[in-house]
């Protein structure tokens, strides 16, 4: 059913213009998951998910690392996205975020991104580790 | 002057929902440049340019490679963005896109991205080389 | 015990000058693992594992994807390595290689690399999918 | 002439096992260039430059940024190499290293790598900015 959000996900509340423009994204913090449903505002000229929309979603991976995501802004240092398959409109896109390492200054995160359960992209990010709230 | 576009740039016409959501971007094809002015829809929770908006812009680099950008959709295979400095609202963000190599199947592009002339990010992309129009 | 190789690993036989120069690497194909022990030829000027040696090892990830690794040469298209912690001499370095996607033309692989069990690097690679033997 | 080194290059003296194993590399510091000639120890099973050898060379880019490269060890944080064309034995491989940004904690470098003058790879690196000598 287009528009439905899987159980366990709640709206990611990030009060900023860019997230408003992207549209609703959802997190399942206990499972370190983040997701969104592909809408008209995410589409490229040939009717699939735009690479830039996927990259925007990939950059949100830091928000699913844990509850502290709501309290601190962590600046992105490096973001890589590899696109493995096209994604159609209406699809539920989801990432289970892994944090293989956190140092005093850096947070490393990564995810395989699925669309309706099939792998369509993967991403890795390096973020600045902020010890204090924004 | 906020809102002004440098001489030589014209509106990038890409008819799709994601570009509508991002807002206007501009290209200077003879100089392989692409740019946009940071608006409210690009901001992160701490009032600077959102990493995802920068990544979306980075993904547009393929559009500045040449005139054929208007006629063919080239799917992104890999996109990397490194963030070197924060970017404030109202800034003119610009990339001069370099294409170091084009093979039968792949197009390699890259750019150093500036904000009001100072380097703030760099990006590299690998795109599928499409021989036919979308 | 320095020099020991864990059970289940066998020598990776790749007949070429660069692998001779790197020294022995080992694979556990059923578990998609590859590993090596850090020797003098892998060290940087401050006595730890050289970034280039780690990158060479990272590039070998394609060899652990499966048995066909022995029969076909797959050219690397893109290789990313993120370094998360320094690695000392004598350490057993290991990667469990994941292949999230294989298309007609591309193979995507990735791994979190550990040293004596602790995560020290991560890598992702895109390789050309060769259908015929080298 | 195989074995010749272009004018202006001098031997990169890095006293460590890994550089001994790689073989001689050369720098032209005033022009921020680094290079090497492809020898038997750099070859892959199909007789071209091994992806790992190219990655090792890419990691050396930090050494061509300036004279301070000889006095301080800068740990690699992230290294990306994109391979654009195969490279044959005997070729002179060269990179002109660009440093688009240096912050208090990070050094960003990148290069387009050529073989006998033709672009064959590109690389970008993020290194830890060390203020003191190793």
XYZ file of C-alpha atoms in Angstrom:
536
model
C 0.000 0.000 0.000
C 1.650 3.197 -1.173
C 2.166 5.599 1.682
C 2.307 3.026 4.448
C 5.196 3.087 6.909
C 6.392 -0.216 8.409
C 5.747 -0.954 12.068
C 8.364 0.358 14.450
C 9.195 3.474 12.455
C 8.417 6.976 13.651
C 8.732 10.320 11.929
C 12.262 11.749 11.951
C 11.781 15.231 13.330
C 14.532 17.442 11.967
C 13.476 21.023 11.895
C 15.144 22.446 8.808
C 14.313 23.582 5.321
C 16.111 20.796 3.553
C 14.261 18.057 5.390
C 10.965 19.817 4.709
C 11.878 19.861 1.051
C 12.837 16.173 1.044
C 9.598 15.161 2.718
C 9.000 12.742 5.573
C 11.656 10.252 6.612
C 11.203 7.714 9.392
C 13.492 6.097 11.930
C 13.419 2.920 13.932
C 16.105 3.781 16.465
C 16.238 0.478 18.379
C 17.005 -1.264 15.084
C 19.158 1.593 13.694
C 16.953 1.839 10.638
C 15.864 4.811 8.588
C 13.450 4.857 5.668
C 11.218 6.858 3.364
C 8.700 6.222 0.630
C 9.612 7.492 -2.845
C 7.317 10.363 -3.771
C 7.022 12.738 -6.739
C 9.544 15.120 -5.146
C 12.248 12.431 -5.316
C 12.015 11.563 -9.001
C 14.515 12.070 -11.830
C 13.625 12.971 -15.431
C 13.126 9.308 -16.364
C 10.699 8.633 -13.518
C 12.928 6.811 -11.033
C 14.514 7.840 -7.748
C 16.926 10.726 -8.373
C 20.574 10.104 -7.485
C 20.542 13.308 -5.476
C 17.510 12.204 -3.458
C 19.253 8.907 -2.719
C 22.365 10.850 -1.675
C 20.280 13.068 0.599
C 18.788 9.991 2.206
C 22.272 8.476 2.503
C 23.464 11.554 4.359
C 20.666 11.005 6.912
C 22.258 7.709 7.994
C 23.870 9.453 10.954
C 20.364 10.040 12.357
C 19.757 6.330 12.807
C 22.914 5.588 14.772
C 21.202 6.259 18.091
C 19.065 8.545 20.225
C 21.822 11.142 20.507
C 21.100 11.884 16.850
C 18.279 14.087 18.025
C 20.468 16.151 20.327
C 23.639 16.851 18.413
C 24.425 18.019 14.919
C 27.239 16.021 13.388
C 28.785 17.571 10.300
C 29.452 15.276 7.362
C 33.105 14.973 6.354
C 32.799 12.379 3.605
C 29.864 10.649 1.955
C 30.010 7.930 -0.680
C 26.998 6.414 -2.414
C 27.162 3.556 -4.896
C 24.026 2.973 -6.944
C 23.358 -0.684 -7.638
C 19.869 -0.712 -9.165
C 17.170 1.758 -10.225
C 14.342 2.494 -7.781
C 10.758 3.093 -8.836
C 8.144 5.518 -7.493
C 6.123 4.430 -4.484
C 8.862 2.139 -3.193
C 9.775 1.933 0.498
C 13.496 2.689 0.737
C 15.256 1.590 3.906
C 18.744 1.508 5.391
C 19.951 -0.399 8.414
C 22.820 1.729 9.613
C 25.999 0.126 10.927
C 28.549 2.082 12.935
C 31.771 0.063 12.702
C 33.827 2.611 14.619
C 33.592 5.791 16.618
C 36.753 7.647 17.606
C 37.153 10.767 19.734
C 36.829 12.939 16.629
C 35.128 10.804 13.959
C 32.047 8.605 13.513
C 32.102 6.001 10.714
C 28.728 4.756 9.477
C 27.558 2.668 6.548
C 24.491 0.950 5.174
C 23.154 -1.218 2.424
C 20.032 0.516 1.169
C 17.088 -1.591 0.063
C 13.938 -0.839 -1.935
C 11.015 -3.065 -0.988
C 13.652 -5.380 0.473
C 16.051 -5.650 -2.494
C 19.510 -4.022 -2.306
C 19.663 -0.925 -4.530
C 22.500 1.172 -3.127
C 25.141 1.239 -0.461
C 26.670 4.136 1.337
C 29.433 4.990 3.743
C 29.869 8.186 5.714
C 32.429 9.845 7.943
C 31.013 12.413 10.341
C 32.570 14.745 12.842
C 32.002 13.450 16.358
C 30.389 16.291 18.257
C 30.495 15.897 21.992
C 28.148 18.739 22.732
C 24.626 19.477 21.579
C 24.125 21.795 18.659
C 23.286 40.593 -3.662
C 21.271 37.556 -2.643
C 19.479 35.999 -5.564
C 21.808 37.178 -8.294
C 23.206 34.683 -10.782
C 26.656 35.310 -12.321
C 26.906 36.278 -15.975
C 27.077 33.371 -18.372
C 24.814 31.074 -16.371
C 21.380 30.001 -17.544
C 18.671 28.010 -15.805
C 19.217 24.248 -15.853
C 15.959 22.904 -17.223
C 15.446 19.407 -15.866
C 11.826 18.504 -15.766
C 11.460 16.342 -12.689
C 10.099 16.444 -9.189
C 13.431 16.286 -7.455
C 14.853 19.277 -9.275
C 11.662 21.236 -8.555
C 12.131 20.402 -4.907
C 15.793 21.427 -4.933
C 15.026 24.737 -6.577
C 16.784 26.521 -9.438
C 20.280 25.476 -10.521
C 22.197 27.164 -13.310
C 24.714 26.024 -15.890
C 27.404 27.707 -17.909
C 27.985 24.978 -20.468
C 30.888 26.534 -22.408
C 32.826 26.735 -19.117
C 31.464 23.416 -17.753
C 30.149 25.173 -14.652
C 27.054 24.601 -12.578
C 25.835 26.642 -9.626
C 23.000 27.554 -7.290
C 22.309 30.023 -4.533
C 21.715 28.574 -1.055
C 18.080 29.094 -0.094
C 15.927 28.127 2.892
C 15.118 24.765 1.296
C 18.818 23.785 1.424
C 19.487 24.403 5.108
C 20.354 21.971 7.890
C 19.159 22.252 11.513
C 22.066 24.524 12.423
C 21.399 26.974 9.602
C 24.063 25.984 7.090
C 23.945 24.125 3.792
C 22.672 20.574 4.401
C 25.049 17.752 3.459
C 22.250 16.185 1.473
C 21.646 19.364 -0.511
C 25.362 19.528 -1.284
C 25.248 15.876 -2.350
C 22.249 16.558 -4.590
C 24.141 19.412 -6.201
C 27.203 17.178 -6.547
C 25.113 14.611 -8.400
C 24.147 17.322 -10.923
C 27.794 17.601 -12.042
C 27.060 15.366 -15.017
C 24.764 18.108 -16.375
C 27.685 20.498 -16.835
C 29.876 18.170 -18.854
C 28.402 19.324 -22.141
C 25.317 20.046 -24.229
C 24.445 16.364 -24.513
C 23.492 16.593 -20.855
C 20.143 17.894 -22.006
C 19.443 14.994 -24.308
C 20.461 11.881 -22.413
C 19.886 10.604 -18.924
C 23.052 9.171 -17.450
C 22.522 7.019 -14.374
C 24.886 7.581 -11.466
C 26.992 4.561 -10.504
C 29.120 6.117 -7.766
C 29.136 9.512 -6.083
C 31.604 10.750 -3.470
C 31.406 14.094 -1.713
C 33.992 15.375 0.744
C 32.933 18.356 2.835
C 35.784 20.776 3.517
C 34.056 23.803 5.073
C 30.570 24.871 6.200
C 28.481 26.958 3.797
C 26.168 29.758 4.903
C 22.730 30.784 3.594
C 22.630 33.108 0.594
C 25.971 31.896 -0.728
C 26.573 31.246 -4.438
C 27.793 27.658 -4.713
C 29.593 26.713 -7.906
C 31.392 23.750 -9.441
C 33.634 23.688 -12.496
C 33.225 20.152 -13.714
C 36.200 18.226 -15.081
C 35.779 15.040 -17.125
C 39.143 13.282 -16.937
C 37.947 10.228 -18.854
C 35.074 8.843 -20.825
C 35.029 5.200 -21.843
C 32.518 3.305 -23.948
C 30.513 2.457 -20.842
C 31.527 4.981 -18.152
C 31.894 8.742 -17.683
C 34.199 9.992 -14.910
C 33.588 13.520 -13.623
C 34.829 15.565 -10.698
C 34.784 19.069 -9.300
C 36.019 21.288 -6.543
C 32.953 23.101 -5.238
C 33.305 26.708 -4.108
C 31.091 29.028 -2.074
C 31.525 32.673 -3.001
C 34.843 31.583 -4.514
C 36.317 29.627 -1.575
C 36.664 25.819 -1.798
C 34.092 24.112 0.450
C 33.685 20.606 -0.976
C 34.924 18.309 -3.671
C 33.167 15.558 -5.468
C 33.786 12.758 -7.905
C 31.249 10.781 -9.851
C 31.070 7.763 -12.103
C 28.110 7.692 -14.473
C 26.851 5.187 -16.981
C 27.640 6.358 -20.491
C 24.342 6.334 -22.351
C 24.635 6.404 -26.104
C 20.973 7.021 -26.745
C 18.594 9.713 -25.553
C 16.343 9.061 -22.590
C 51.555 -16.550 17.923
C 53.117 -14.435 15.196
C 53.030 -16.145 11.846
C 50.100 -18.420 12.556
C 47.195 -18.533 10.131
C 43.701 -19.250 11.494
C 42.064 -22.576 10.735
C 40.122 -22.706 7.509
C 42.397 -20.346 5.581
C 44.551 -21.457 2.671
C 47.172 -19.597 0.673
C 45.779 -17.299 -1.999
C 47.629 -18.352 -5.122
C 47.834 -15.391 -7.461
C 50.757 -15.676 -9.761
C 51.950 -12.111 -10.239
C 54.744 -9.792 -9.217
C 52.625 -7.557 -7.056
C 51.305 -10.377 -4.918
C 54.831 -11.745 -4.519
C 55.905 -8.324 -3.334
C 52.985 -8.045 -0.885
C 53.702 -11.451 0.598
C 51.335 -14.267 1.491
C 47.598 -13.647 1.799
C 45.093 -16.325 2.737
C 41.479 -17.039 1.853
C 38.667 -18.925 3.485
C 36.345 -19.158 0.503
C 33.348 -20.862 2.157
C 33.229 -17.973 4.658
C 34.212 -15.292 2.081
C 37.171 -14.253 4.210
C 40.632 -13.065 3.286
C 43.519 -12.283 5.626
C 47.228 -11.712 6.080
C 49.681 -11.201 8.894
C 51.419 -7.809 9.047
C 55.105 -8.266 8.229
C 58.067 -5.901 7.822
C 57.207 -5.361 4.146
C 53.869 -3.792 5.132
C 55.122 -1.140 7.547
C 55.055 2.653 7.291
C 57.798 4.995 8.563
C 56.279 5.079 12.055
C 56.167 1.290 12.385
C 52.482 0.584 11.732
C 50.639 -0.909 8.778
C 51.136 1.339 5.729
C 48.000 2.847 4.212
C 49.115 1.553 0.845
C 49.493 -2.001 2.142
C 46.004 -1.790 3.610
C 44.729 -0.499 0.270
C 46.440 -3.366 -1.558
C 44.776 -5.811 0.790
C 41.459 -4.028 0.300
C 41.778 -4.459 -3.452
C 42.112 -8.228 -2.915
C 38.540 -8.378 -1.550
C 37.281 -9.540 -4.925
C 39.295 -12.753 -4.457
C 37.171 -13.798 -1.484
C 33.806 -13.468 -3.184
C 33.851 -17.029 -4.442
C 35.698 -19.828 -6.226
C 35.416 -18.118 -9.597
C 37.957 -15.643 -8.243
C 40.618 -18.114 -9.233
C 39.469 -18.358 -12.808
C 38.720 -14.819 -13.914
C 40.484 -11.503 -13.615
C 38.114 -8.745 -12.613
C 39.449 -5.241 -13.147
C 38.883 -2.746 -10.353
C 36.771 0.277 -11.300
C 36.585 2.005 -7.917
C 38.161 1.306 -4.535
C 37.539 3.202 -1.302
C 39.316 2.549 1.979
C 38.523 4.326 5.241
C 41.103 3.927 7.986
C 39.556 3.733 11.447
C 42.479 2.737 13.697
C 46.231 2.129 13.427
C 47.434 -1.472 13.026
C 50.595 -2.819 14.631
C 53.196 -5.271 13.276
C 52.490 -8.974 13.713
C 48.726 -8.480 13.705
C 46.364 -10.800 11.824
C 44.320 -8.604 9.478
C 41.097 -10.088 8.146
C 38.131 -9.087 5.992
C 34.824 -10.865 5.610
C 33.747 -9.833 2.144
C 30.126 -9.030 1.403
C 28.784 -8.837 -2.153
C 25.554 -6.833 -1.899
C 24.960 -6.828 -5.648
C 26.198 -8.231 -8.899
C 24.888 -6.890 -12.189
C 25.605 -8.004 -15.722
C 28.551 -5.611 -15.907
C 29.514 -4.771 -12.298
C 30.340 -6.530 -9.024
C 29.924 -4.553 -5.780
C 31.878 -5.783 -2.768
C 32.640 -4.421 0.672
C 34.162 -5.409 3.983
C 34.893 -4.284 7.485
C 38.561 -5.092 8.070
C 39.639 -6.245 11.524
C 43.030 -6.581 13.206
C 43.108 -9.330 15.815
C 39.318 -9.042 15.825
C 38.920 -5.272 16.271
C 37.601 -3.124 13.381
C 40.412 -1.024 11.895
C 39.269 -0.160 8.378
C 36.428 -0.601 5.973
C 36.447 -0.787 2.237
C 34.126 -0.876 -0.728
C 34.940 -1.827 -4.271
C 33.339 -1.853 -7.681
C 34.771 -4.362 -10.142
C 34.090 -5.131 -13.760
C 32.105 -8.334 -14.060
C 34.068 -10.543 -16.424
C 32.102 -13.422 -17.840
C 35.079 -15.155 -19.362
C 38.350 -16.374 -17.864
C 41.422 -14.214 -18.138
C 63.470 4.493 -22.432
C 62.390 2.108 -19.705
C 63.850 3.061 -16.363
C 64.341 6.740 -17.080
C 63.007 9.297 -14.642
C 61.852 12.679 -15.962
C 63.906 15.796 -15.218
C 63.079 17.500 -11.952
C 62.213 14.325 -10.048
C 64.279 13.013 -7.165
C 64.035 9.796 -5.200
C 61.357 9.827 -2.483
C 63.231 8.748 0.606
C 60.782 7.047 2.953
C 62.536 4.637 5.220
C 60.069 1.811 5.703
C 59.461 -1.756 4.659
C 56.445 -1.045 2.539
C 58.192 1.530 0.392
C 61.143 -0.821 -0.043
C 58.708 -3.457 -1.224
C 56.982 -1.061 -3.645
C 60.267 0.045 -5.144
C 61.499 3.518 -6.026
C 59.083 6.429 -6.284
C 60.123 9.953 -7.218
C 58.928 13.422 -6.294
C 59.126 16.815 -7.893
C 58.180 18.915 -4.891
C 58.131 22.372 -6.527
C 55.545 21.028 -8.993
C 53.765 18.805 -6.413
C 54.328 15.759 -8.580
C 55.057 12.161 -7.689
C 55.809 9.300 -10.053
C 57.168 5.793 -10.548
C 57.930 3.447 -13.389
C 55.877 0.241 -13.551
C 58.122 -2.725 -12.778
C 57.591 -6.473 -12.409
C 56.733 -6.047 -8.713
C 53.675 -3.930 -9.636
C 51.995 -6.335 -12.044
C 48.693 -8.199 -11.776
C 48.021 -11.727 -13.063
C 47.148 -10.425 -16.540
C 50.369 -8.422 -16.909
C 49.128 -4.880 -16.198
C 49.516 -2.565 -13.223
C 47.866 -4.156 -10.176
C 44.996 -2.208 -8.603
C 46.719 -2.543 -5.256
C 49.965 -1.074 -6.588
C 48.003 1.845 -8.012
C 46.287 2.269 -4.638
C 49.646 2.218 -2.856
C 50.904 4.909 -5.198
C 47.689 6.883 -4.654
C 48.265 6.790 -0.911
C 51.687 8.415 -1.473
C 50.000 11.569 -2.808
C 50.403 13.217 0.580
C 54.185 13.110 0.069
C 54.003 15.484 -2.880
C 52.021 18.208 -1.147
C 55.145 19.972 0.070
C 58.514 19.775 1.804
C 56.915 19.116 5.189
C 56.044 15.682 3.802
C 59.536 14.618 4.749
C 59.195 15.702 8.357
C 55.787 14.566 9.484
C 53.817 11.371 9.207
C 50.212 12.046 8.261
C 47.873 9.138 8.803
C 45.405 8.384 6.030
C 41.734 8.672 7.012
C 40.119 7.991 3.641
C 41.470 7.012 0.240
C 39.487 6.608 -2.958
C 40.914 5.431 -6.270
C 38.940 5.232 -9.504
C 40.549 3.231 -12.292
C 39.920 4.678 -15.731
C 42.208 2.675 -18.022
C 44.638 -0.257 -17.814
C 48.353 0.512 -17.442
C 51.093 -1.516 -19.083
C 54.532 -2.543 -17.794
C 57.375 -0.070 -18.232
C 55.042 2.936 -18.177
C 55.897 6.123 -16.275
C 52.986 6.776 -13.896
C 52.658 10.296 -12.527
C 50.335 12.340 -10.349
C 50.208 16.093 -9.936
C 48.807 16.471 -6.450
C 46.290 19.191 -5.659
C 45.489 20.222 -2.099
C 42.129 22.010 -2.298
C 41.859 22.502 1.457
C 43.741 22.121 4.691
C 41.942 22.553 7.997
C 43.325 22.460 11.518
C 42.720 18.709 11.684
C 42.448 17.482 8.079
C 44.353 17.686 4.779
C 42.395 17.058 1.558
C 44.421 16.010 -1.496
C 43.587 14.690 -4.939
C 45.172 13.898 -8.268
C 44.535 12.711 -11.768
C 47.063 9.960 -12.407
C 48.578 9.629 -15.871
C 50.549 6.886 -17.606
C 52.933 8.220 -20.233
C 50.782 11.343 -20.170
C 47.322 9.797 -20.605
C 44.828 9.840 -17.690
C 44.439 6.335 -16.227
C 43.162 6.867 -12.694
C 42.117 9.525 -10.254
C 42.345 9.584 -6.525
C 41.271 11.618 -3.527
C 42.570 11.366 0.010
C 41.801 12.743 3.435
C 44.726 12.748 5.847
C 45.094 13.696 9.468
C 46.846 17.038 9.758
C 49.788 16.440 12.073
C 51.299 19.584 13.478
C 54.324 17.869 14.924
C 56.962 15.629 13.422
C 56.628 11.893 13.765
